[in-house]
Amino acid sequence: QVQLVESGGGLVQPGGSLRLSCAASGTIFRIIAMGWYRQAPGKQRELVATLNSGHSTNYADSVKGRFTISRDNAKNMVFLQMNSLNPEDAAVYYCNARAYSDPLNWNDYWGQGTQVTVSS
């Protein structure tokens, strides 16, 4: 099994910045991709950004140019630098990892979520 632990959420004013971190641990054979999703109250969980092992990134249109995803492969960590935050970015942010726990079997794993609040 793979465990994901997020950190870095909090309260920020509109226009401000936050950096989220996520560390993967446990039985990890190979990580295929890591990313961030978010869920606001009353809304479905949505993709924010993903980064695969080939360094390809995918961003939601609403965050392009403001958010940057990066990874530290040696430490099995993924980061999300969020700039120019606005109230629409407020949500619980979840870390996701698609990973092999052995040579044959892969699964999607989720962190417990970290709250991001954008308010003056």
Tab-separated table of C-alpha atoms in Angstrom:
chain	number	residue	atom	x	y	z
A	1	GLN	CA	0.000	0.000	0.000
A	2	VAL	CA	0.950	3.584	-0.610
A	3	GLN	CA	0.245	6.379	1.830
A	4	LEU	CA	0.072	10.043	0.865
A	5	VAL	CA	0.384	12.917	3.305
A	6	GLU	CA	-0.321	16.486	2.229
A	7	SER	CA	0.755	19.697	3.894
A	8	GLY	CA	0.829	23.401	3.171
A	9	GLY	CA	-2.812	24.385	3.088
A	10	GLY	CA	-4.198	27.323	4.995
A	11	LEU	CA	-5.777	30.746	4.796
A	12	VAL	CA	-4.500	33.246	2.252
A	13	GLN	CA	-5.740	36.578	0.981
A	14	PRO	CA	-6.842	36.984	-2.638
A	15	GLY	CA	-3.791	37.449	-4.810
A	16	GLY	CA	-1.620	35.535	-2.394
A	17	SER	CA	0.363	32.324	-2.770
A	18	LEU	CA	0.561	28.912	-1.149
A	19	ARG	CA	2.717	25.863	-1.737
A	20	LEU	CA	1.276	22.425	-1.170
A	21	SER	CA	3.449	19.391	-0.581
A	22	CYS	CA	2.651	15.702	-0.709
A	23	ALA	CA	4.881	12.841	0.360
A	24	ALA	CA	4.309	9.266	-0.734
A	25	SER	CA	5.467	6.368	1.413
A	26	GLY	CA	4.876	2.672	1.848
A	27	THR	CA	5.329	-0.129	-0.648
A	28	ILE	CA	6.198	1.733	-3.822
A	29	PHE	CA	7.568	-0.145	-6.790
A	30	ARG	CA	7.133	2.657	-9.297
A	31	ILE	CA	5.110	5.844	-9.437
A	32	ILE	CA	3.406	6.421	-12.771
A	33	ALA	CA	2.068	9.883	-12.056
A	34	MET	CA	1.298	12.229	-9.218
A	35	GLY	CA	-1.094	15.108	-9.113
A	36	TRP	CA	-3.513	17.351	-7.326
A	37	TYR	CA	-7.278	17.450	-7.321
A	38	ARG	CA	-9.637	19.706	-5.425
A	39	GLN	CA	-13.193	19.652	-4.189
A	40	ALA	CA	-15.173	22.693	-3.170
A	41	PRO	CA	-18.374	22.426	-1.114
A	42	GLY	CA	-21.252	21.193	-3.231
A	43	LYS	CA	-19.025	20.467	-6.208
A	44	GLN	CA	-17.419	17.380	-7.665
A	45	ARG	CA	-13.748	16.669	-7.235
A	46	GLU	CA	-11.821	18.114	-10.159
A	47	LEU	CA	-8.351	17.792	-11.589
A	48	VAL	CA	-5.993	20.652	-10.827
A	49	ALA	CA	-2.672	19.413	-12.185
A	50	THR	CA	-0.849	16.171	-12.894
A	51	LEU	CA	2.737	15.274	-13.673
A	52	ASN	CA	3.771	11.891	-15.004
A	53	SER	CA	7.092	10.137	-14.894
A	54	GLY	CA	7.876	11.463	-18.348
A	55	HIS	CA	7.651	15.008	-17.012
A	56	SER	CA	4.475	15.754	-18.938
A	57	THR	CA	2.112	18.088	-17.149
A	58	ASN	CA	-1.604	18.638	-17.397
A	59	TYR	CA	-3.387	21.615	-15.858
A	60	ALA	CA	-6.994	22.618	-15.475
A	61	ASP	CA	-7.707	25.646	-17.650
A	62	SER	CA	-8.696	27.630	-14.579
A	63	VAL	CA	-5.215	27.362	-13.038
A	64	LYS	CA	-2.952	27.588	-16.100
A	65	GLY	CA	-0.387	30.315	-15.691
A	66	ARG	CA	-0.983	30.551	-11.948
A	67	PHE	CA	-0.217	27.082	-10.583
A	68	THR	CA	2.904	25.010	-11.117
A	69	ILE	CA	3.274	21.331	-10.318
A	70	SER	CA	6.654	19.764	-9.665
A	71	ARG	CA	8.084	16.536	-8.321
A	72	ASP	CA	11.056	15.329	-6.348
A	73	ASN	CA	11.332	11.766	-7.639
A	74	ALA	CA	14.082	10.831	-5.224
A	75	LYS	CA	11.832	11.663	-2.284
A	76	ASN	CA	8.530	10.560	-3.877
A	77	MET	CA	7.108	14.013	-3.364
A	78	VAL	CA	4.921	16.293	-5.425
A	79	PHE	CA	4.396	20.021	-4.956
A	80	LEU	CA	1.869	22.562	-6.115
A	81	GLN	CA	2.903	26.196	-6.190
A	82	MET	CA	-0.240	28.296	-6.274
A	83	ASN	CA	0.026	31.983	-7.132
A	84	SER	CA	-2.557	34.702	-7.678
A	85	LEU	CA	-5.103	32.785	-5.663
A	86	ASN	CA	-8.716	33.842	-5.851
A	87	PRO	CA	-11.789	32.812	-3.858
A	88	GLU	CA	-12.740	30.306	-6.578
A	89	ASP	CA	-9.596	28.347	-5.717
A	90	ALA	CA	-10.829	27.659	-2.197
A	91	ALA	CA	-11.332	23.932	-1.720
A	92	VAL	CA	-9.943	20.828	-0.122
A	93	TYR	CA	-6.929	19.826	-2.160
A	94	TYR	CA	-6.146	16.135	-2.508
A	95	CYS	CA	-2.890	14.562	-3.541
A	96	ASN	CA	-3.130	11.620	-5.921
A	97	ALA	CA	-0.576	9.029	-6.910
A	98	ARG	CA	-0.959	6.343	-9.527
A	99	ALA	CA	1.605	3.766	-8.547
A	100	TYR	CA	2.720	0.188	-8.805
A	101	SER	CA	3.112	-1.486	-5.429
A	102	ASP	CA	4.641	-4.498	-7.188
A	103	PRO	CA	5.721	-5.192	-10.811
A	104	LEU	CA	2.207	-6.132	-11.904
A	105	ASN	CA	-0.372	-4.185	-9.936
A	106	TRP	CA	-1.074	-0.464	-9.878
A	107	ASN	CA	-3.698	1.584	-8.076
A	108	ASP	CA	-4.774	5.144	-7.515
A	109	TYR	CA	-4.010	6.415	-4.022
A	110	TRP	CA	-5.327	9.516	-2.285
A	111	GLY	CA	-4.229	11.700	0.568
A	112	GLN	CA	-6.514	12.904	3.309
A	113	GLY	CA	-6.797	16.390	1.840
A	114	THR	CA	-5.644	19.826	2.917
A	115	GLN	CA	-7.906	22.854	3.149
A	116	VAL	CA	-7.143	25.977	1.129
A	117	THR	CA	-9.163	29.056	2.059
A	118	VAL	CA	-8.907	32.284	0.074
A	119	SER	CA	-10.471	35.207	1.842
A	120	SER	CA	-9.752	38.761	2.861
